Amino acid sequence: MAHDLEGMVSHILEEMHALQGAMLPILHAIQDSIGYVPEEAVPLVAKGLNVSRAEVHGVLTFYRHFRRTPPGKHVLQICCAESCQAMGANRLAEHAKKALGCDFHELSRDGLFSLEPVYCLGQCATSPAVMIDGEVHARMNPEKLDRLLEGTES
Amino acid sequence: MKIYVPGDSGALALGADRVAAAVEIEATRKGIRADLVRNGSRGLYWLEPMMEMETEEGRVAYGSVSPRDVAPIFDLGKSHPRFLGRAEEIPYLKNQQRLTFSRSGITVPLSIEDYIANEGFSGLVNALKMTGAAIVSAVTESGLRGRGGAAFPTGIKWKTVLEAESDLKYVVCNADEGDSGTFSDRMVMENDPFMLMEGMIIAGLATGASYGYIYVRSEYPHACSTLLEAAEILEKAGYLGESVLDSDKSFHIEVRRAAGSYVCGEETAMLESMEGRRGIVRAKPPLPAISGLFGKPTVINNVISFSAVPFILANGAEAYRNYGTGRSRGTLPIQLAGNVKHGGLIERAFGVTLNELIYEYGGGTASGRPVRAVQVGGPLGAYIPESLFDTQLDYEAFIKIGGTLGHGGIVVFDDSVDMMEQARYAMEFCAIESCGKCTPCRIGSVRGMEVIDGIASGSQQIGLLRDLCDTMLNGSLCAMGGMTPYPVLSALNHFPEDFAERRKK
């Protein structure tokens, strides 16, 4: 794993280090390939970009999109912004927490799902919205969410 | 026979892919030669997935189609209950003034042929024959103001960049549309990406910039992939690259993904992010137009601002300026959202009232209960009570009532909303999203939550909350902390009855 990670990160660095402002594209590329940005990647990226580890750590922890631990097999994001609130998003979020047996930013009891809040998926005309593994679903309610989770579990 | 099923993420979120699959199955079963077209969305989201069929009368629409409606629609045609008649004649759409969204839903988003057949690139062709200064004055004369929320005159910004001396200048499109209740940027990027890029190329020609970036939210995966494809297509077709349409002007576009930080919608935080750092707001001056991305003069505009430009260059400043009211010229793509029966995109000239939008277009709440408040302009926008629904959508009129038009999003709430909860949420959102650079925003927002919790448990702290809002309003470095008081104070002013002690649950 450690060896693989080094290989992967150095490959990404090779491709991207010449970009202007390469930090975010590199962190995106790491997360895109393994689902998160592990601690061990930080010094590699720092070295590749000739910045301090603190700099990379700062960026990594500033942006909500970047995960520092492996996600579940599936990622469920629930929109918690105003438009979705007006259509019962808080109730939906509570339901999801109960159904998955975890809080936001945690793994579900069975380890299959990461549960995350998100602030707007741009589906405000048909709120509330959720996203599972990049697929958006609108006009959600607890019953529909249960069916969706059932269909995703595998 | 052509059959249209939108591929826009809003339609997909309501099952458009399953409808498209049903169309193909049904056509095969019936032995009909159906040409399935994945067009964009017209923005009538309450009717999505909206399927259209090409007939002798034009494109006729069927609304809210589910996969099991498809077979009966094939059999019954016009007499099917989902039949809406010609798409353009649907009153919600017919009563709009679509200048920027004139192609959305009509064309296939990534088809250059469709784009050109519908006036695409005629603005760019005109701009290529003009000097930078002439383009800038056309944009200035059109009266276009920044549609991202700040409403700064676009032409003046461009003029500053044009006159700045530098070997390198940039054009940056702020596509970090993070406001709840807004989706017009997403619609442009997914349904008419060439229009945005045409606007950016024109901005490059106007100011002497040859490199453009689009900073797009990571929460919009569909928009990201459409933009990447669109840029590639335009490069191959000669609209982007070393020589734009065989001229001596070059322009490149690179798509950059954001990473889920709301404050990066603030232009200087966005620049920091693009340069590879945390999204911490910069103090101004220097203005980004003088010293922006990588320290170079930079045009920064929102997606909708750039998207308005091709129309202006194609039809003239006057044609755009003739729409609107007062100092708010042209059209505003309004996004009707939240607890509303008919949510969707409504492009109208400035001057339309909230009443018309909420009741005539929106049809009232989705829940059927009375409307209590609407929040206009995103999480930093004011809550507006029904008594002010005769306010016209106009930048100055909204400032007068203590609000902001922002990015044109309207979120409707019914009478079950607890306005003190909403005020607390505004503070909480600011606490989560604050970049942390200035104290009023970083600490004020946390104190704000505590003070509101205090009010809920019976202490008399309304005066303290107002003081705190005053500090945030006047002492914050950017709009994040500076406008968080808008929703809080408007809730307090218009719905004081909600700010009272709560019984313990």
XYZ file of C-alpha atoms in Angstrom:
659
model
C 0.000 0.000 0.000
C 2.657 2.492 1.078
C 4.643 1.690 -2.003
C 1.570 1.943 -4.236
C 0.690 5.293 -2.734
C 4.132 6.665 -3.431
C 3.961 5.472 -7.001
C 0.524 6.930 -7.518
C 1.358 10.302 -5.969
C 4.605 10.651 -7.880
C 2.775 9.807 -11.097
C 0.180 12.508 -10.348
C 2.900 14.999 -9.414
C 4.753 14.303 -12.594
C 1.635 15.030 -14.624
C 0.465 18.070 -12.726
C 3.279 19.840 -10.937
C 3.776 22.270 -13.819
C 0.191 23.544 -13.590
C -0.141 27.010 -12.152
C -1.587 26.601 -8.651
C -1.335 22.830 -8.797
C -2.221 22.076 -5.171
C -5.977 21.578 -5.513
C -5.824 19.655 -8.787
C -3.256 17.288 -7.217
C -5.287 16.690 -4.063
C -8.380 16.131 -6.242
C -6.501 13.613 -8.353
C -5.372 11.666 -5.273
C -8.877 11.599 -3.826
C -10.386 10.697 -7.193
C -8.201 7.631 -7.417
C -8.442 6.238 -3.872
C -11.391 8.037 -2.291
C -9.416 10.099 0.245
C -6.094 11.822 0.835
C -4.096 9.772 3.344
C -1.730 11.348 5.846
C 1.203 9.668 4.111
C 0.483 11.614 0.923
C 1.055 14.974 2.636
C 4.883 14.921 2.735
C 4.995 13.581 -0.821
C 2.859 16.402 -2.154
C 4.825 18.930 -0.088
C 8.085 17.729 -1.546
C 6.725 17.636 -5.081
C 5.458 21.205 -4.903
C 8.360 22.489 -2.830
C 6.125 23.773 -0.035
C 6.009 22.891 3.643
C 3.975 19.995 4.977
C 2.039 22.516 7.047
C 0.985 24.237 3.851
C -0.425 21.018 2.379
C -2.047 20.079 5.676
C -3.640 23.526 5.862
C -5.170 23.222 2.427
C -6.289 19.654 2.978
C -8.118 20.480 6.198
C -9.605 23.769 4.964
C -11.737 22.274 2.205
C -14.707 20.137 3.157
C -14.527 18.144 -0.072
C -11.268 16.458 0.888
C -11.474 13.372 3.093
C -8.597 12.255 5.273
C -9.962 8.806 6.062
C -11.252 6.149 3.666
C -14.931 6.618 2.794
C -17.516 3.852 2.859
C -18.229 1.941 -0.288
C -20.915 4.536 -1.021
C -21.131 8.212 -0.142
C -24.521 9.658 0.757
C -24.666 13.452 0.815
C -27.749 15.182 2.143
C -28.383 18.806 1.276
C -28.961 20.837 4.420
C -29.239 24.330 2.925
C -32.256 26.646 3.215
C -34.241 25.521 0.208
C -34.067 21.900 1.276
C -34.774 22.913 4.889
C -38.002 24.512 3.666
C -38.985 21.086 2.340
C -38.062 18.923 5.301
C -34.308 18.337 4.907
C -33.735 18.338 8.665
C -36.259 15.544 9.114
C -34.665 13.683 6.209
C -31.194 14.044 7.733
C -32.435 12.747 11.092
C -33.998 9.796 9.321
C -30.780 9.005 7.449
C -28.744 9.173 10.659
C -31.126 6.722 12.310
C -31.307 4.401 9.311
C -27.535 4.258 8.897
C -26.756 4.324 12.598
C -24.257 7.148 12.368
C -23.895 10.905 12.523
C -22.701 13.242 9.767
C -19.022 12.763 8.826
C -19.174 9.146 10.026
C -19.425 5.678 8.572
C -22.702 3.776 8.778
C -23.025 0.910 11.265
C -22.378 -1.626 8.508
C -19.461 0.404 7.145
C -21.051 0.670 3.693
C -22.025 4.349 3.654
C -20.301 7.602 4.442
C -22.867 10.165 5.536
C -22.091 13.791 4.748
C -23.966 17.082 4.817
C -23.706 19.217 1.708
C -24.715 22.822 1.242
C -26.597 22.943 -2.008
C -26.664 20.561 -4.947
C -28.405 23.076 -7.214
C -31.695 21.143 -7.200
C -33.506 23.801 -5.197
C -36.624 23.831 -7.396
C -37.304 20.218 -6.435
C -36.045 20.084 -2.847
C -35.000 18.209 -0.805
C -32.085 16.663 -2.670
C -29.473 14.027 -1.917
C -26.517 12.689 -3.858
C -25.310 9.075 -3.773
C -21.964 8.403 -5.427
C -22.362 11.434 -7.678
C -25.964 10.650 -8.703
C -28.472 13.318 -7.703
C -31.974 12.516 -6.460
C -34.595 15.184 -5.839
C -38.000 15.475 -4.100
C -36.665 13.085 -1.499
C -38.545 11.838 1.555
C -37.687 9.233 4.206
C -39.518 6.411 2.420
C -37.866 7.151 -0.933
C -34.492 7.405 0.774
C -34.963 3.961 2.342
C -35.717 2.458 -1.058
C -32.732 4.233 -2.552
C -30.393 2.961 0.165
C -31.738 -0.552 -0.275
C -31.114 -0.368 -4.002
C -27.562 0.871 -3.407
C -26.523 -1.693 -0.776
C -24.342 -4.235 -2.454
C -39.558 10.857 -35.077
C -37.464 12.918 -32.669
C -38.162 12.435 -28.966
C -36.484 14.699 -26.428
C -35.683 13.689 -22.848
C -33.444 16.164 -20.987
C -30.049 15.094 -19.695
C -29.787 17.992 -17.230
C -28.977 16.849 -13.675
C -32.243 18.334 -12.434
C -34.151 16.103 -14.826
C -31.903 13.133 -14.017
C -32.605 13.678 -10.317
C -36.271 13.056 -11.118
C -35.670 9.952 -13.221
C -35.041 11.215 -16.767
C -32.659 8.359 -17.566
C -35.343 5.795 -16.754
C -37.783 7.690 -18.952
C -35.248 7.706 -21.792
C -34.750 3.959 -21.422
C -38.523 3.430 -21.497
C -38.754 5.494 -24.693
C -36.213 3.277 -26.411
C -37.900 0.074 -25.265
C -41.337 1.298 -26.311
C -40.122 2.501 -29.708
C -38.477 -0.848 -30.412
C -41.581 -2.725 -29.263
C -43.771 -0.675 -31.569
C -41.278 -0.777 -34.426
C -41.151 3.046 -34.570
C -37.931 4.702 -35.722
C -37.436 7.027 -32.793
C -34.479 9.363 -32.602
C -33.893 9.901 -28.884
C -32.327 13.310 -28.230
C -30.884 14.258 -24.833
C -31.521 17.993 -24.849
C -30.950 20.389 -21.964
C -33.638 21.441 -19.526
C -35.918 24.399 -20.156
C -35.792 25.019 -16.426
C -39.435 24.154 -15.750
C -38.302 21.791 -13.016
C -41.781 21.254 -11.616
C -42.569 19.564 -14.954
C -39.389 17.506 -15.200
C -38.789 14.982 -16.547
C -40.386 16.796 -19.474
C -40.499 14.707 -22.597
C -41.015 16.402 -25.952
C -41.987 14.961 -29.302
C -41.480 16.538 -32.681
C -44.799 16.859 -34.492
C -46.210 18.868 -37.364
C -47.226 21.546 -34.879
C -43.700 21.766 -33.467
C -42.296 20.295 -30.305
C -45.088 19.179 -27.990
C -44.405 18.461 -24.348
C -45.480 15.976 -21.736
C -44.782 16.949 -18.147
C -43.676 14.976 -15.058
C -43.353 11.814 -17.125
C -42.607 8.569 -15.337
C -41.323 5.469 -17.159
C -44.742 3.838 -16.993
C -46.344 6.877 -18.699
C -44.260 6.334 -21.804
C -46.223 3.509 -23.436
C -49.628 5.184 -22.930
C -48.187 8.466 -24.275
C -47.151 6.642 -27.453
C -50.694 5.225 -27.727
C -52.777 8.226 -26.755
C -50.648 11.173 -27.862
C -52.526 14.431 -27.341
C -55.267 12.892 -25.270
C -52.868 11.663 -22.617
C -53.341 13.576 -19.344
C -49.625 14.508 -19.283
C -49.956 16.372 -22.607
C -49.070 20.055 -22.285
C -49.265 21.238 -25.882
C -46.435 23.044 -27.613
C -43.541 23.510 -25.230
C -43.085 27.218 -26.058
C -46.747 27.880 -25.341
C -46.619 26.678 -21.735
C -47.544 29.937 -19.930
C -44.704 29.611 -17.384
C -42.253 29.673 -20.293
C -44.160 31.872 -22.704
C -44.365 34.709 -20.180
C -40.614 34.934 -19.788
C -38.047 37.112 -21.511
C -35.306 34.673 -22.291
C -32.220 36.430 -23.568
C -29.559 34.450 -21.730
C -31.524 31.223 -21.491
C -32.866 31.390 -25.036
C -31.311 28.048 -25.999
C -31.607 26.113 -22.745
C -33.691 22.996 -23.305
C -33.997 23.598 -27.020
C -30.539 22.495 -28.038
C -28.264 19.569 -27.299
C -25.787 21.133 -24.848
C -22.597 19.898 -26.519
C -23.697 20.306 -30.143
C -21.837 23.134 -31.876
C -24.241 22.842 -34.835
C -27.222 23.430 -32.532
C -25.429 26.307 -30.860
C -24.618 28.062 -34.124
C -28.091 27.417 -35.544
C -29.479 29.331 -32.562
C -27.389 32.522 -32.773
C -24.364 31.005 -31.066
C -20.994 32.663 -31.725
C -22.499 35.616 -33.583
C -21.429 37.794 -30.644
C -17.892 36.457 -30.903
C -17.763 36.999 -34.665
C -18.769 40.627 -34.122
C -16.307 41.060 -31.269
C -13.433 39.831 -33.419
C -14.015 42.800 -35.732
C -13.945 45.295 -32.860
C -11.209 46.855 -30.734
C -11.000 45.917 -27.069
C -12.153 49.401 -26.107
C -15.194 49.132 -28.388
C -16.220 45.813 -26.810
C -15.808 47.290 -23.348
C -17.969 50.270 -24.207
C -20.682 48.006 -25.653
C -20.759 46.073 -22.365
C -20.759 49.326 -20.401
C -23.610 50.765 -22.476
C -25.663 47.610 -22.045
C -25.885 48.431 -18.339
C -24.884 44.898 -17.379
C -24.030 44.582 -13.688
C -22.388 41.617 -11.992
C -24.981 38.897 -11.644
C -23.064 37.056 -8.942
C -24.536 39.307 -6.295
C -22.384 42.401 -5.975
C -23.997 44.094 -8.998
C -20.846 45.997 -9.929
C -20.975 47.374 -13.493
C -19.259 44.776 -15.680
C -18.025 47.286 -18.254
C -16.193 49.350 -15.647
C -14.432 46.250 -14.314
C -13.389 45.279 -17.841
C -12.154 48.792 -18.546
C -9.876 48.639 -15.507
C -8.343 45.393 -16.748
C -8.043 46.697 -20.310
C -6.139 49.745 -19.094
C -3.907 47.811 -16.700
C -0.510 47.235 -18.246
C 0.770 43.695 -18.070
C 2.258 41.023 -20.296
C -0.232 38.553 -18.889
C -3.876 38.975 -17.925
C -6.491 36.459 -16.878
C -10.214 35.913 -17.193
C -11.718 33.943 -14.333
C -15.258 32.670 -14.235
C -16.581 32.302 -10.731
C -18.760 29.193 -11.017
C -18.723 28.448 -7.320
C -22.492 28.882 -7.118
C -22.932 28.037 -3.456
C -26.063 29.972 -2.532
C -28.960 27.804 -1.560
C -31.893 28.456 -3.850
C -29.761 29.143 -6.901
C -29.153 26.922 -9.875
C -28.924 29.212 -12.900
C -25.132 28.827 -13.123
C -25.528 25.070 -13.032
C -28.136 25.300 -15.790
C -25.825 27.318 -18.023
C -22.899 24.980 -17.478
C -24.928 21.843 -18.101
C -27.275 23.100 -20.798
C -25.463 25.827 -22.720
C -21.742 25.653 -21.860
C -20.599 27.205 -25.158
C -22.448 30.425 -24.284
C -20.414 30.805 -21.091
C -17.191 30.110 -22.955
C -18.133 32.521 -25.736
C -18.649 35.211 -23.095
C -15.236 34.468 -21.610
C -13.504 34.598 -24.994
C -15.147 37.970 -25.646
C -13.921 39.157 -22.220
C -10.433 38.069 -23.267
C -10.671 39.984 -26.548
C -11.973 43.036 -24.711
C -9.244 43.192 -22.086
C -6.247 41.607 -23.789
C -6.323 38.456 -21.669
C -5.472 35.183 -23.320
C -6.063 32.687 -20.555
C -9.324 31.821 -18.844
C -10.184 29.670 -15.867
C -13.547 28.348 -14.762
C -13.637 27.678 -11.024
C -16.538 25.266 -10.669
C -18.044 23.697 -7.556
C -17.191 20.113 -6.745
C -20.844 19.624 -5.748
C -21.739 19.877 -9.455
C -20.170 16.764 -11.006
C -22.389 16.934 -14.100
C -21.485 20.553 -14.762
C -17.776 19.776 -14.310
C -17.775 17.008 -16.889
C -19.876 19.001 -19.386
C -17.462 21.931 -19.138
C -14.417 19.719 -19.648
C -15.973 18.223 -22.761
C -17.127 21.612 -24.029
C -13.626 23.092 -23.739
C -12.194 20.172 -25.670
C -14.803 20.510 -28.413
C -14.165 24.254 -28.798
C -10.456 23.673 -29.010
C -10.882 21.133 -31.788
C -13.267 23.431 -33.618
C -10.852 26.371 -33.487
C -12.780 28.641 -31.116
C -10.168 28.146 -28.408
C -6.431 27.883 -28.820
C -3.556 29.858 -30.258
C -5.735 31.425 -32.906
C -9.390 32.099 -32.142
C -11.293 31.541 -35.413
C -8.090 32.069 -37.419
C -7.525 35.525 -35.953
C -4.305 36.733 -34.360
C -5.949 36.446 -30.927
C -5.386 33.454 -28.683
C -7.543 32.212 -25.838
C -7.395 29.109 -23.656
C -9.836 27.842 -21.066
C -8.988 25.573 -18.179
C -11.585 24.092 -15.842
C -10.631 24.013 -12.168
C -12.611 22.134 -9.551
C -13.370 23.845 -6.237
C -13.476 21.798 -3.057
C -16.618 22.566 -1.098
C -15.844 25.875 0.569
C -18.620 28.481 0.425
C -16.345 31.422 1.132
C -14.401 30.643 -2.063
C -17.331 32.231 -3.910
C -15.839 35.494 -2.600
C -13.530 36.569 -5.390
C -10.298 37.013 -3.462
C -10.748 33.762 -1.508
C -11.350 32.100 -4.875
C -8.058 33.489 -6.181
C -6.228 32.142 -3.141
C -7.808 28.749 -3.738
C -6.825 28.774 -7.410
C -3.278 29.626 -6.462
C -3.217 26.511 -4.316
C -3.822 27.861 -0.847
C -6.570 27.881 1.742
C -9.508 30.044 0.716
C -8.672 32.990 2.942
C -10.109 36.351 1.906
C -7.622 38.995 0.764
C -7.849 42.583 1.857
C -8.747 44.988 -0.955
C -7.108 47.009 -2.459
C -5.459 45.949 -4.641
C -8.492 45.166 -6.746
C -8.269 41.878 -8.649
C -8.706 43.930 -11.834
C -5.278 45.444 -11.099
C -3.587 42.586 -9.252
C -5.618 39.394 -9.274
C -4.751 35.815 -10.136
C -0.999 35.192 -9.702
C -0.691 38.942 -9.220
C -1.870 39.746 -12.748
C -4.811 41.928 -13.852
C -7.847 39.646 -13.795
C -11.430 39.902 -15.001
C -13.575 38.006 -12.516
C -17.228 37.552 -13.317
C -20.004 35.175 -12.451
C -21.314 32.596 -14.944
C -24.473 34.583 -15.692
C -22.558 37.833 -16.270
C -20.313 36.199 -18.879
C -23.335 34.465 -20.365
C -25.154 37.753 -20.912
C -22.296 39.075 -23.035
C -22.786 37.064 -26.274
C -26.344 38.437 -26.593
C -25.085 41.996 -26.075
C -22.392 41.642 -28.735
C -24.748 39.885 -31.149
C -27.704 42.228 -30.818
C -26.160 45.448 -29.568
C -26.035 47.128 -26.168
C -29.339 48.870 -26.812
C -31.198 45.574 -27.267
C -30.146 44.478 -23.799
C -30.489 47.858 -22.162
C -34.087 48.200 -23.320
C -35.096 45.599 -20.769
C -35.222 46.421 -17.090
C -35.968 49.324 -14.811
C -34.016 52.159 -13.164
C -30.342 51.303 -12.909
C -31.027 47.567 -13.192
C -30.843 46.905 -16.921
C -31.457 43.739 -18.857
C -32.861 40.507 -17.534
C -32.324 38.476 -14.384
C -32.580 34.704 -14.354
C -34.673 34.191 -11.234
C -34.617 30.852 -9.510
C -37.783 29.924 -7.685
C -37.094 27.328 -5.019
C -37.893 25.889 -1.637
C -41.465 25.270 -0.583
C -43.087 26.303 -3.853
C -45.488 24.469 -6.109
C -43.930 25.415 -9.431
C -40.190 25.724 -8.876
C -37.928 26.561 -11.782
C -36.023 29.158 -13.728
C -37.772 32.376 -14.692
C -35.811 34.858 -16.795
C -37.517 38.223 -16.703
C -36.514 41.836 -17.115
C -35.838 43.602 -13.827
C -38.993 45.127 -12.401
C -41.104 42.016 -11.944
C -42.544 41.822 -8.406
C -42.134 39.110 -5.796
C -45.925 38.674 -5.814
C -45.964 37.811 -9.506
C -43.093 35.392 -9.091
C -44.307 33.608 -5.983
C -47.992 33.366 -6.858
C -48.396 33.704 -10.630
C -45.389 31.621 -11.619
C -44.856 29.699 -8.403
C -48.493 28.923 -7.606
C -47.875 29.370 -3.864
C -46.369 26.760 -1.581
C -45.885 23.086 -2.365
C -47.330 22.195 1.018
C -50.503 24.181 0.291
C -50.076 26.225 3.468
C -49.785 30.029 3.439
C -46.428 31.606 2.509
C -44.801 33.157 5.566
C -41.503 34.416 4.224
C -39.148 34.228 1.292
C -35.393 34.473 1.448
C -33.996 36.285 -1.559
C -30.343 36.139 -2.580
C -28.979 33.060 -0.835
C -27.869 32.364 2.734
C -26.765 35.988 3.136
C -30.034 37.385 1.829
C -32.862 38.880 3.874
C -36.083 37.145 4.850
C -38.941 39.099 3.374
C -42.501 39.030 4.728
C -45.636 38.997 2.608
C -46.256 42.700 3.298
C -43.244 43.497 1.074
C -44.097 41.143 -1.785
C -44.986 44.104 -3.998
C -41.258 44.963 -4.116
C -39.873 44.997 -7.630
C -36.807 42.967 -8.439
C -34.319 45.760 -8.846
C -30.941 46.087 -7.111
C -31.725 49.458 -5.560
C -35.250 48.538 -4.456
C -33.868 45.571 -2.550
C -31.213 47.628 -0.815
C -34.008 49.970 0.259
C -35.832 47.159 2.067
C -32.650 45.947 3.782
C -32.046 43.061 1.429
C -30.061 42.013 -1.586
C -30.990 40.476 -4.898
C -27.834 38.429 -4.789
C -27.785 35.793 -7.444
C -31.546 35.889 -7.978
C -32.562 32.902 -5.896
C -35.904 32.992 -4.082
C -36.516 30.381 -1.401
C -40.138 30.121 -0.241
C -41.104 29.085 3.313
C -44.600 28.239 4.521
C -46.116 29.174 7.889
C -44.506 26.243 9.678
C -41.106 27.949 9.531
C -39.527 29.065 12.793
C -37.758 32.314 12.008
C -35.550 32.225 15.083
C -34.302 28.819 13.925
C -33.551 30.298 10.497
C -31.681 33.206 12.105
C -29.660 30.739 14.158
C -28.933 28.711 11.036
C -27.597 31.851 9.314
C -25.119 32.311 12.170
C -24.275 28.597 12.200
C -23.648 28.600 8.448
C -21.343 31.592 8.846
C -19.486 29.823 11.664
C -19.018 26.713 9.507
C -17.982 28.602 6.384
C -16.028 31.563 7.780
C -12.461 31.623 6.475
C -11.366 32.825 9.893
C -9.334 35.828 8.829
C -11.401 38.546 10.499
C -12.765 38.463 14.030
C -16.318 39.788 13.519
C -17.070 36.892 11.183
C -15.107 34.118 12.889
C -16.121 34.854 16.468
C -19.239 36.931 15.867
C -20.979 34.029 14.174
C -20.289 31.671 17.074
C -21.398 34.321 19.575
C -24.472 34.825 17.405
C -25.498 31.196 17.833
C -24.934 31.424 21.582
C -26.966 34.614 21.910
C -29.870 33.144 19.954
C -29.716 29.994 22.080
C -29.797 32.320 25.077
C -32.950 34.004 23.789
C -34.502 30.574 23.298
C -33.832 29.709 26.896
C -35.341 32.892 28.216
C -32.662 35.561 28.577
C -33.377 39.037 27.252
C -30.607 39.443 24.720
C -32.278 40.973 21.669
C -30.265 44.179 22.174
C -27.063 42.173 22.339
C -27.951 40.331 19.137
C -28.522 43.659 17.357
C -25.195 44.996 18.634
C -23.433 41.896 17.430
C -25.053 42.195 13.995
C -23.945 45.812 13.834
C -20.332 44.777 14.532
C -20.423 42.045 11.907
C -22.074 44.311 9.316
C -19.546 47.089 9.679
C -16.439 45.265 10.816
C -16.138 42.226 8.562
C -13.618 41.986 5.789
C -15.973 40.538 3.176
C -19.632 39.783 2.543
C -19.532 36.482 4.436
C -19.524 38.109 7.860
C -20.745 41.443 6.524
C -24.028 40.102 5.209
C -24.817 37.281 7.633
C -26.700 39.899 9.682
C -29.151 40.388 6.748
C -31.093 37.172 7.358
C -30.749 37.582 11.129
C -31.908 41.205 11.337
C -34.676 40.754 8.785
C -36.027 37.785 10.753
C -35.826 39.874 13.902
C -37.470 42.937 12.348
C -40.262 41.225 10.469
C -40.978 38.266 12.733
C -40.195 39.462 16.295
C -42.865 37.146 17.684
C -40.611 34.160 16.946
C -37.786 35.458 19.105
C -39.078 34.303 22.442
C -38.377 31.695 25.068
C -38.897 28.122 23.913
C -40.434 25.415 25.980
C -37.983 22.579 26.433
C -38.768 19.742 24.079
